[in-house]
mmCIF file with all atom_site columns, C-alpha atoms in Angstrom:
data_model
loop_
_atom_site.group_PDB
_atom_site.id
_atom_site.type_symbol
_atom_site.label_atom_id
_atom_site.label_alt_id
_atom_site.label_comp_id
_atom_site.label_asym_id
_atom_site.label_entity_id
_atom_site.label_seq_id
_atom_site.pdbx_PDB_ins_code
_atom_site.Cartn_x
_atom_site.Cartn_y
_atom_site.Cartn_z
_atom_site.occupancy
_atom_site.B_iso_or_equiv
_atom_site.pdbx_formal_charge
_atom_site.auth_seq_id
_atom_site.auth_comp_id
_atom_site.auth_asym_id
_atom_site.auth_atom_id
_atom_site.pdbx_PDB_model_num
ATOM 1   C CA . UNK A 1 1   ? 211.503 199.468 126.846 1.00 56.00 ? 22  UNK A CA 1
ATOM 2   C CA . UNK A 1 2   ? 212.803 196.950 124.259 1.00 76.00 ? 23  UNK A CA 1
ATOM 3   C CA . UNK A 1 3   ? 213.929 194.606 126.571 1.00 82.00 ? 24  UNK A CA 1
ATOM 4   C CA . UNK A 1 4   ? 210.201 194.377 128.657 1.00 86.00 ? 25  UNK A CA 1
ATOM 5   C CA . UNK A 1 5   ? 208.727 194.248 124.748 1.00 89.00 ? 26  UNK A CA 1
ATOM 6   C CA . UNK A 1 6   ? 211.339 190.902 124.382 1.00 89.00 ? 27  UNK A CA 1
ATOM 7   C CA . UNK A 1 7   ? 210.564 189.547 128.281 1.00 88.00 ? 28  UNK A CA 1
ATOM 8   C CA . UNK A 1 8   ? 206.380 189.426 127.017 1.00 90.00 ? 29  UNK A CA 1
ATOM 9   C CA . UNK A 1 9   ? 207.259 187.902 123.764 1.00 91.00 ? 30  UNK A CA 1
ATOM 10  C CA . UNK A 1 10  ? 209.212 185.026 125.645 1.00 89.00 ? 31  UNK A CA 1
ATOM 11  C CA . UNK A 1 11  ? 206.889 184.714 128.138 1.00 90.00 ? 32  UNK A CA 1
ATOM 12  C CA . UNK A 1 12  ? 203.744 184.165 125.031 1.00 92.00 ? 33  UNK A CA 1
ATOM 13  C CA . UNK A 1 13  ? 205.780 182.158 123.180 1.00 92.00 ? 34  UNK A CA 1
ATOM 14  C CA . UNK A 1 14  ? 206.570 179.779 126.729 1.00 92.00 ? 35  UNK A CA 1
ATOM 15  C CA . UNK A 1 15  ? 202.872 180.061 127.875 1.00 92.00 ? 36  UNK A CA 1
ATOM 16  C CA . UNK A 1 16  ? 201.556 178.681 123.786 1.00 93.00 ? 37  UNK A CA 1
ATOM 17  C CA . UNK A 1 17  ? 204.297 176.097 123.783 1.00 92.00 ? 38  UNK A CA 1
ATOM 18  C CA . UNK A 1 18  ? 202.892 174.995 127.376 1.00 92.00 ? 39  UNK A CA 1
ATOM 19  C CA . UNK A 1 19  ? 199.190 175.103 126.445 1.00 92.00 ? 40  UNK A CA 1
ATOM 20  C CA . UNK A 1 20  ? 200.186 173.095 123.118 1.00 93.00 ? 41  UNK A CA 1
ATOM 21  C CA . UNK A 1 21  ? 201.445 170.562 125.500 1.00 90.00 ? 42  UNK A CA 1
ATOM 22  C CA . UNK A 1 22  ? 204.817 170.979 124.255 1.00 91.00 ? 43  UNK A CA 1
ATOM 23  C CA . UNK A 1 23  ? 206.257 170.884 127.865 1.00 89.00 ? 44  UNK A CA 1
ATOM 24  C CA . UNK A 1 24  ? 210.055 170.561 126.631 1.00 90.00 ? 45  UNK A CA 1
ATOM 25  C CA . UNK A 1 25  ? 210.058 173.803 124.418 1.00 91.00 ? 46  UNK A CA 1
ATOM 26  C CA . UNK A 1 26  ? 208.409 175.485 126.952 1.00 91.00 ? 47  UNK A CA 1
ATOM 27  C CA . UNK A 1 27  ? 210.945 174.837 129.779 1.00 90.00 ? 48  UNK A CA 1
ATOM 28  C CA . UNK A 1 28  ? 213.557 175.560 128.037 1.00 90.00 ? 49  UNK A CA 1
ATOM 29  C CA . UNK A 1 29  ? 211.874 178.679 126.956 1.00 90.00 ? 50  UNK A CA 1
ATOM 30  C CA . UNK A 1 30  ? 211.284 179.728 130.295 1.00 88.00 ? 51  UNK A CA 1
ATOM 31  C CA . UNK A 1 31  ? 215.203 178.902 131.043 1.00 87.00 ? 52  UNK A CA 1
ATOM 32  C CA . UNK A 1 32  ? 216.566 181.088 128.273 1.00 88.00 ? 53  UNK A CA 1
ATOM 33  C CA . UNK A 1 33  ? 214.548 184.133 129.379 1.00 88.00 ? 54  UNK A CA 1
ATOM 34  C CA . UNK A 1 34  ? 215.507 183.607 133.149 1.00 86.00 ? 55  UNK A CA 1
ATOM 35  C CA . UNK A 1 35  ? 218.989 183.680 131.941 1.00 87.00 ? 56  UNK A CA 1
ATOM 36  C CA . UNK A 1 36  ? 218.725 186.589 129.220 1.00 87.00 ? 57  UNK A CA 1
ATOM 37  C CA . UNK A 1 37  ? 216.923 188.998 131.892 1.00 85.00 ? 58  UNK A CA 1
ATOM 38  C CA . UNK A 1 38  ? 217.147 187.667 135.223 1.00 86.00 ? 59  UNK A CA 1
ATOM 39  C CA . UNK A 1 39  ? 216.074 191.043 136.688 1.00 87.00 ? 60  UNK A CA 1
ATOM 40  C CA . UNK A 1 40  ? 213.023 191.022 134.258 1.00 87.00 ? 61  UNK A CA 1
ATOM 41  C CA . UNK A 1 41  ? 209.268 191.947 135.528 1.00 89.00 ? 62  UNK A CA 1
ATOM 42  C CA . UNK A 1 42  ? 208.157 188.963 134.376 1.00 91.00 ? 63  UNK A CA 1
ATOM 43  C CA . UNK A 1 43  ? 211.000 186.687 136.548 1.00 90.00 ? 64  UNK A CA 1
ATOM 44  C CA . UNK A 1 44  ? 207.878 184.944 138.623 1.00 92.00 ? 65  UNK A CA 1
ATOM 45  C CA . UNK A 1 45  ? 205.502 184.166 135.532 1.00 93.00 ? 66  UNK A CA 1
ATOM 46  C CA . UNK A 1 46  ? 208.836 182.239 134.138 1.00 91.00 ? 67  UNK A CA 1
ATOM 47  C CA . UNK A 1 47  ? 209.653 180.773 137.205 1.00 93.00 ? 68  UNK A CA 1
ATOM 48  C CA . UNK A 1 48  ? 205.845 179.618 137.683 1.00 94.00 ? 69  UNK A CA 1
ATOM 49  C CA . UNK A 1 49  ? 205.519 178.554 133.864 1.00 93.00 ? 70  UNK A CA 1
ATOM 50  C CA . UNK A 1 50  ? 208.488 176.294 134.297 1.00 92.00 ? 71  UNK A CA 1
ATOM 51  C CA . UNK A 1 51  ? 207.479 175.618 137.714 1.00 93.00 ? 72  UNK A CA 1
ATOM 52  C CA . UNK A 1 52  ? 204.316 174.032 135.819 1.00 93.00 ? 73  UNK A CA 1
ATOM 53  C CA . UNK A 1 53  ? 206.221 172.236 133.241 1.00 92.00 ? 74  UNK A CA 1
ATOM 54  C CA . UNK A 1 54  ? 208.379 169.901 135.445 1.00 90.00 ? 75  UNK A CA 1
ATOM 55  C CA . UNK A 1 55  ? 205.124 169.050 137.327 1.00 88.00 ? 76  UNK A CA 1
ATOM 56  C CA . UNK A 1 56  ? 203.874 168.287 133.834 1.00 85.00 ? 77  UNK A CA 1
ATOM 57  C CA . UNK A 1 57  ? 207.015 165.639 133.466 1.00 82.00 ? 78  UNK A CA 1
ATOM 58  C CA . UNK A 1 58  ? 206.898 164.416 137.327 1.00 79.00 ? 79  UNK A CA 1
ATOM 59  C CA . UNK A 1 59  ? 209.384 165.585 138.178 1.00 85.00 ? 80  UNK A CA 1
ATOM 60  C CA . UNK A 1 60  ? 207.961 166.883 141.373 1.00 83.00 ? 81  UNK A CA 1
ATOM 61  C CA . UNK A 1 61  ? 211.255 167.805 143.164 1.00 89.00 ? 82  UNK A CA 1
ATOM 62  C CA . UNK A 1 62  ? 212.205 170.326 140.361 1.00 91.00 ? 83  UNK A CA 1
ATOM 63  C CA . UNK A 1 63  ? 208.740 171.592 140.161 1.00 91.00 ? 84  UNK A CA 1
ATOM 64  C CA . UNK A 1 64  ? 208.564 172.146 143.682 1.00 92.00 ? 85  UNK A CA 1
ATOM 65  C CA . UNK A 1 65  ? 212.287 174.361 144.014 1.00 92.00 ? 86  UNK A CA 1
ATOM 66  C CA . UNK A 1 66  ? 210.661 176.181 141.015 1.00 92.00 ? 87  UNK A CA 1
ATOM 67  C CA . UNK A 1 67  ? 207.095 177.140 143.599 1.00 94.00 ? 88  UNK A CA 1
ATOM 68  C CA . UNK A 1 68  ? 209.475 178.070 146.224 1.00 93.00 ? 89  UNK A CA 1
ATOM 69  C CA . UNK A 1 69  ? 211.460 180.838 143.621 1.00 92.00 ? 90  UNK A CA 1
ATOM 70  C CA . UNK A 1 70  ? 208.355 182.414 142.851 1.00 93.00 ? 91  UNK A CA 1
ATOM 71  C CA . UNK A 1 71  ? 208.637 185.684 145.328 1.00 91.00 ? 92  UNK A CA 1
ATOM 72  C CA . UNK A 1 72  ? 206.027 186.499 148.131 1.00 90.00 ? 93  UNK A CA 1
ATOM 73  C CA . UNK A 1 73  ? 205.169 189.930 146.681 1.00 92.00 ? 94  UNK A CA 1
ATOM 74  C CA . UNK A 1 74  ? 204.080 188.251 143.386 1.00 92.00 ? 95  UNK A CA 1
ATOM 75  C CA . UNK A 1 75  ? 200.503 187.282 142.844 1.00 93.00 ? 96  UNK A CA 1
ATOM 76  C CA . UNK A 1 76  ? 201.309 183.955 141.778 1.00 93.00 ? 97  UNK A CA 1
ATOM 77  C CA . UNK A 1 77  ? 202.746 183.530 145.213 1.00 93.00 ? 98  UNK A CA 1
ATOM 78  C CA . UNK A 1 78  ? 198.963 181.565 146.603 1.00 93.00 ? 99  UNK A CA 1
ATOM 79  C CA . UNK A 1 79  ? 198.994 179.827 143.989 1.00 93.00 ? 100 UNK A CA 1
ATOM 80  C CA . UNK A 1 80  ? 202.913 178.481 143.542 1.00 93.00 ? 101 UNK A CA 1
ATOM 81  C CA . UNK A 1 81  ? 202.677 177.919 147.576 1.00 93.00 ? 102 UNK A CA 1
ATOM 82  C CA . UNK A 1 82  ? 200.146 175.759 147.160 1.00 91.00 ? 103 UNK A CA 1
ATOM 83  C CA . UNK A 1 83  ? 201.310 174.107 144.132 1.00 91.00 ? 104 UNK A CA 1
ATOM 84  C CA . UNK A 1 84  ? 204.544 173.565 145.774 1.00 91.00 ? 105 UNK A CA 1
ATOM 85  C CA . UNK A 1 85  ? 203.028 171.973 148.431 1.00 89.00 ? 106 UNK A CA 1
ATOM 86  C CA . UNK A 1 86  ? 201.429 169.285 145.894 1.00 86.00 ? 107 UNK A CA 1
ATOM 87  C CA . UNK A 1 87  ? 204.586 168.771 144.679 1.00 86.00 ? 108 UNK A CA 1
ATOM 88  C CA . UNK A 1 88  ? 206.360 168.209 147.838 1.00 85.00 ? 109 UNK A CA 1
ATOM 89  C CA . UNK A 1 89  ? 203.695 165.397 148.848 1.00 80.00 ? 110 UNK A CA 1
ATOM 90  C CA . UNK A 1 90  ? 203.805 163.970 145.309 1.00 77.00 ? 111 UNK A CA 1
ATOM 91  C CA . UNK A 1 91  ? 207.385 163.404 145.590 1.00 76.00 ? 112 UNK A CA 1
ATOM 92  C CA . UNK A 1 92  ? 207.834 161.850 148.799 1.00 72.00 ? 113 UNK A CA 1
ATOM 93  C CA . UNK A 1 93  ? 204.677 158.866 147.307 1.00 73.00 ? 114 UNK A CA 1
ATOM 94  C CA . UNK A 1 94  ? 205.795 155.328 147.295 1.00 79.00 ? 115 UNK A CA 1
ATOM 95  C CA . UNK A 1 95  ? 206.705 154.514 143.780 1.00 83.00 ? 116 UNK A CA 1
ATOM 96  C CA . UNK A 1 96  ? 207.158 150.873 141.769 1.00 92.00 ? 117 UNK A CA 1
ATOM 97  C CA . UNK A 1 97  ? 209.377 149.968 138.892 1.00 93.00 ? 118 UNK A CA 1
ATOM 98  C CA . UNK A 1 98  ? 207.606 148.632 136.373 1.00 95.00 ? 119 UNK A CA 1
ATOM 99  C CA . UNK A 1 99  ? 210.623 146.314 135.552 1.00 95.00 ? 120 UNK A CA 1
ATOM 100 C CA . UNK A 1 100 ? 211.052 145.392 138.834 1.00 94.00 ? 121 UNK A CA 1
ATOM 101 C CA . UNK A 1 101 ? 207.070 144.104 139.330 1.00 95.00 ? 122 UNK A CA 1
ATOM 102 C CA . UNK A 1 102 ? 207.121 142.273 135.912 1.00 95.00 ? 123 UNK A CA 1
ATOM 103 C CA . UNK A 1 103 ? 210.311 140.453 137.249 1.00 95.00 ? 124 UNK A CA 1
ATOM 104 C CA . UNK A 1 104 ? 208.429 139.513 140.079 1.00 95.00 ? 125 UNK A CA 1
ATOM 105 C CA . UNK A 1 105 ? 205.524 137.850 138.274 1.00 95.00 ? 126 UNK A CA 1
ATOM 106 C CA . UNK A 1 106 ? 208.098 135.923 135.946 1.00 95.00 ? 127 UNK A CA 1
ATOM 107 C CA . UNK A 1 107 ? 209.463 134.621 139.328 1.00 94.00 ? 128 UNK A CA 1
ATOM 108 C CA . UNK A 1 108 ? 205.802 133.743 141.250 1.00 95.00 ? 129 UNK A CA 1
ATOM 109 C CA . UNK A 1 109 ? 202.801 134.395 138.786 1.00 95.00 ? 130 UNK A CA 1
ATOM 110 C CA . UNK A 1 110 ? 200.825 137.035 140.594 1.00 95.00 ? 131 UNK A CA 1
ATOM 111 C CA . UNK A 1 111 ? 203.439 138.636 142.852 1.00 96.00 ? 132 UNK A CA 1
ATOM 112 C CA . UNK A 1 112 ? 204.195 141.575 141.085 1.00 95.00 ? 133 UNK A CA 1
ATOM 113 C CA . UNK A 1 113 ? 200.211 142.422 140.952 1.00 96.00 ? 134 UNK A CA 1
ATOM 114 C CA . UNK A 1 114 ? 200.421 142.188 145.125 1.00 96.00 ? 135 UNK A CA 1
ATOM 115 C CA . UNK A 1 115 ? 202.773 144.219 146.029 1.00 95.00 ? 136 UNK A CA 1
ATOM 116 C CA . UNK A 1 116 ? 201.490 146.744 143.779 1.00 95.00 ? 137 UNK A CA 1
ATOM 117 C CA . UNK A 1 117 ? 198.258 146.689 146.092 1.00 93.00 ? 138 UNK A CA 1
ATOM 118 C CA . UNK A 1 118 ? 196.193 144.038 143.325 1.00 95.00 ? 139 UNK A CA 1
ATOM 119 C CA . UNK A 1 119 ? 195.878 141.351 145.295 1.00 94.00 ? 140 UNK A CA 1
ATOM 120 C CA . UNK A 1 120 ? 192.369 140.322 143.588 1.00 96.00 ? 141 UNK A CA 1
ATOM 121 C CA . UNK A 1 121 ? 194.417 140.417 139.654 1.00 95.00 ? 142 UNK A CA 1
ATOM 122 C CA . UNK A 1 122 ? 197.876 138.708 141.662 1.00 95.00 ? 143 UNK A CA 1
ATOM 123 C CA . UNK A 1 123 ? 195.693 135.868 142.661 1.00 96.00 ? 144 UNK A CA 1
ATOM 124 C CA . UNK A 1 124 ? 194.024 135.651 139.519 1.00 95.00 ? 145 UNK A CA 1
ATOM 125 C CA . UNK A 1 125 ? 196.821 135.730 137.116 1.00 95.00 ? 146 UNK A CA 1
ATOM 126 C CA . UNK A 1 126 ? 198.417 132.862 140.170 1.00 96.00 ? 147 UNK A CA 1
ATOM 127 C CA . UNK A 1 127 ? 195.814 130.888 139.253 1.00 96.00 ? 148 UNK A CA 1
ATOM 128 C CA . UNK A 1 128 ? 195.334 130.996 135.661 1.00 95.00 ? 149 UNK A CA 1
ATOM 129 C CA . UNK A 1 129 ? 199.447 130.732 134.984 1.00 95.00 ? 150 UNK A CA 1
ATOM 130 C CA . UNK A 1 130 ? 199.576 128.229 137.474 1.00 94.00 ? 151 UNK A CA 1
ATOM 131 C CA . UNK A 1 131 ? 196.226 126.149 136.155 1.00 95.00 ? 152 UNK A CA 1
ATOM 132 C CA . UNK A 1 132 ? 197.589 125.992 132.849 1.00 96.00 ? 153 UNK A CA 1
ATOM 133 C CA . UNK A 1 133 ? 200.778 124.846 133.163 1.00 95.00 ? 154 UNK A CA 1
ATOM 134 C CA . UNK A 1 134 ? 199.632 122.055 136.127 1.00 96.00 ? 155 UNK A CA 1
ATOM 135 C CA . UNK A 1 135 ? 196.749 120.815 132.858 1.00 96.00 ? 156 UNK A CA 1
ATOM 136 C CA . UNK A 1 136 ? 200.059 120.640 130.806 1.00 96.00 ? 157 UNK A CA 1
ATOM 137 C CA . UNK A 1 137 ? 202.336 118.837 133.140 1.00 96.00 ? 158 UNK A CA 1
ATOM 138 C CA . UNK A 1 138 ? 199.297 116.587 133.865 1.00 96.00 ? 159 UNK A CA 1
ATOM 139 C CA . UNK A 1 139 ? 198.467 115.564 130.095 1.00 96.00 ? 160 UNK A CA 1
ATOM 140 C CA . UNK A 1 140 ? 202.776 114.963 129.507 1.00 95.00 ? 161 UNK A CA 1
ATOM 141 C CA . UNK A 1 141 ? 202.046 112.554 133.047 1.00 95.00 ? 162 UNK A CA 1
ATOM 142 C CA . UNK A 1 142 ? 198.748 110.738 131.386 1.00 95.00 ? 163 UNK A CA 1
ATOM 143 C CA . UNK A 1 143 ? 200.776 110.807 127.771 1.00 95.00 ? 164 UNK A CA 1
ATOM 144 C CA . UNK A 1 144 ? 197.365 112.914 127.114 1.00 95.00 ? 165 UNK A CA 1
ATOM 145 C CA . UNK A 1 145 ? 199.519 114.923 124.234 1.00 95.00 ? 166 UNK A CA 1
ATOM 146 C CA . UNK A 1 146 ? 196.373 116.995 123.283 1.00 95.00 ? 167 UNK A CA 1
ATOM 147 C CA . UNK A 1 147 ? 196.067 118.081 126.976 1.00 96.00 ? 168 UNK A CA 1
ATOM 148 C CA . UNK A 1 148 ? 199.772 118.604 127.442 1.00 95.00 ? 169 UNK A CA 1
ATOM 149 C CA . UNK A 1 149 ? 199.763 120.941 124.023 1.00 96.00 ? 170 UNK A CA 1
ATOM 150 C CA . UNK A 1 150 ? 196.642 122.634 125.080 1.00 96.00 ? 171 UNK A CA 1
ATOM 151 C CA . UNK A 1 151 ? 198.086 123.412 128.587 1.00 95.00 ? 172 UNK A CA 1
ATOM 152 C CA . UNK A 1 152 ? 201.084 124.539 127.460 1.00 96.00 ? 173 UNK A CA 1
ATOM 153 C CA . UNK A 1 153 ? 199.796 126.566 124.683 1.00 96.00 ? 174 UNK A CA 1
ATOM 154 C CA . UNK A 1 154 ? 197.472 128.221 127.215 1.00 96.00 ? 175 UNK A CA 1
ATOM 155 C CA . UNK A 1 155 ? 200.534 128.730 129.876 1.00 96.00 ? 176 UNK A CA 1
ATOM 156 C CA . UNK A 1 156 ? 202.683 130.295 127.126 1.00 95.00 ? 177 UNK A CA 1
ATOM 157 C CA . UNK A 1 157 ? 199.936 132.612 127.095 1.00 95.00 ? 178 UNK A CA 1
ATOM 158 C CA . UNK A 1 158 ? 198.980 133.241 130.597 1.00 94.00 ? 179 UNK A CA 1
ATOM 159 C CA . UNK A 1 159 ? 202.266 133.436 132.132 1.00 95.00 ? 180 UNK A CA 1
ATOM 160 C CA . UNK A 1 160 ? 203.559 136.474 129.636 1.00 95.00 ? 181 UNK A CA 1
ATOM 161 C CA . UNK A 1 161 ? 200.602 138.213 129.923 1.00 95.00 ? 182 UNK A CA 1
ATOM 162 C CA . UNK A 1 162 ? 201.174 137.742 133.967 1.00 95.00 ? 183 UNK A CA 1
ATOM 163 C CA . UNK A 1 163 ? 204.460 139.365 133.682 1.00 96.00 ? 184 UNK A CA 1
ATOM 164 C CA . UNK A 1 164 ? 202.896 142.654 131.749 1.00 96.00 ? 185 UNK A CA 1
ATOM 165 C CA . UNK A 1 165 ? 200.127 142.780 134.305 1.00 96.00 ? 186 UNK A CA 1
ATOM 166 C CA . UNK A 1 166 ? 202.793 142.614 137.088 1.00 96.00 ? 187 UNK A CA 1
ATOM 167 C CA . UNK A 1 167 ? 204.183 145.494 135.430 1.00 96.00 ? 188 UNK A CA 1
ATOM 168 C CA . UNK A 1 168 ? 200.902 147.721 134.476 1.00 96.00 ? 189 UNK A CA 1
ATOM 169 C CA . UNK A 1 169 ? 200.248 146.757 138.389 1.00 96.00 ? 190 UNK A CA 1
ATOM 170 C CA . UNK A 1 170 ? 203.431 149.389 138.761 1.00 95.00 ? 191 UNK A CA 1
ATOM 171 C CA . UNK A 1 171 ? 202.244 152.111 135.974 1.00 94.00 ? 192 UNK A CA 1
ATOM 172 C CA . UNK A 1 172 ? 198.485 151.673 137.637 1.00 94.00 ? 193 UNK A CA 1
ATOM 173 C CA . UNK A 1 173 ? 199.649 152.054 141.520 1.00 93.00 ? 194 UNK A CA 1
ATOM 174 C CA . UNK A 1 174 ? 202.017 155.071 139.869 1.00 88.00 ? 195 UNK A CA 1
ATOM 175 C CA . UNK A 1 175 ? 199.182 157.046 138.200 1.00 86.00 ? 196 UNK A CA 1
ATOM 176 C CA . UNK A 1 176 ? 196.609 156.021 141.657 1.00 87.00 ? 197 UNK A CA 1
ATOM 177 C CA . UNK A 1 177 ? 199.377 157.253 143.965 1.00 81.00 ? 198 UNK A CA 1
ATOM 178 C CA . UNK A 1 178 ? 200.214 160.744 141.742 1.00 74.00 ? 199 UNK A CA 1
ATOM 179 C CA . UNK A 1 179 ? 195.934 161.365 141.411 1.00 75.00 ? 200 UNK A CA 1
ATOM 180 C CA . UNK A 1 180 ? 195.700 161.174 145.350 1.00 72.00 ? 201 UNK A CA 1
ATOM 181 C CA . UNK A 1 181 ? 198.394 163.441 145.505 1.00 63.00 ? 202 UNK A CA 1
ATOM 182 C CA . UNK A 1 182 ? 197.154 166.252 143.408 1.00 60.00 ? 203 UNK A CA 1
ATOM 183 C CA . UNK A 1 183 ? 193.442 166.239 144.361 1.00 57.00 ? 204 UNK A CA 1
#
């Protein structure tokens, strides 16, 4: 019929939008044709598709309700029970705030790295932040003005770039903890 002819030309249109990497179209593809023919032949392949796309944006909650729609009878089923069960591990994995880790290693140089799981780059950017600006408080103490500048100089370097690798530490730990759950 006309209306199966339609439910395929959504469901291409979803799938090439999703393999394009064009994960927003594609969703909202998939929801238009759930809603147009929610009785259609092709309800599990949309549920799936989306299913795939939320995984796609992390959001492993939705993706996982979307694996659970996909009915028993359908061949997709192994497949969307097992991908549902990724899901549901992914979304239950510790996760850090990239904002939250930087503002940690504005506060102590290194901190933000360690609780992230760095220790090794935490004590390193400690040290380096912390080096610098003890050579530029010692120079300002000796009247040293060339040691003072250069410790400074070096600190006004060391410490900001502390503060992004606090919060890389978060976007690093993030992607780790979202690789051991899907493998």
């Amino acid at each position: 019929t006309s209306t199966d002819m339609v439910d395929r030309c959504r469901l291409v249109m979803a799938a090439c939008r999703y393999r394009q990497n064009d994960f927003t179209a594609a969703a909202a593809d998939c929801g238009r044709a759930v809603s147009a023919s929610p009785r259609s032949a092709l309800l599990d392949r949309f549920i799936y598709l989306n299913g795939m796309t939320l995984a796609h944006f992390g959001d492993w909650t939705g993706a996982f309700r979307e694996f659970t729609l996909v009915p028993g009878v359908s061949p997709l089923a192994p497949s969307s029970r097992e991908l549902g069960s990724l899901c549901a591990r992914a979304s239950v994995e510790k996760r850090y705030s990239p904002l939250t880790t930087g503002a940690l290693s504005l506060v102590a140089p290194g901190l933000g790295q360690a609780v992230c799981g760095y220790g090794w780059d935490g004590f390193t950017a400690f040290i380096m932040s912390a080096g610098t600006l003890a050579i530029g408080l010692t120079g300002l103490e000796r009247g040293n003005h060339g040691m003072a500048t250069a410790g400074f100089a070096l600190f006004s370097v060391w410490h900001p770039a502390n503060i992004i690798g606090g919060a890389n530490a978060a976007r690093r730990a993030n992607r780790r903890s979202e690789e051991r759950s899907i493998s």
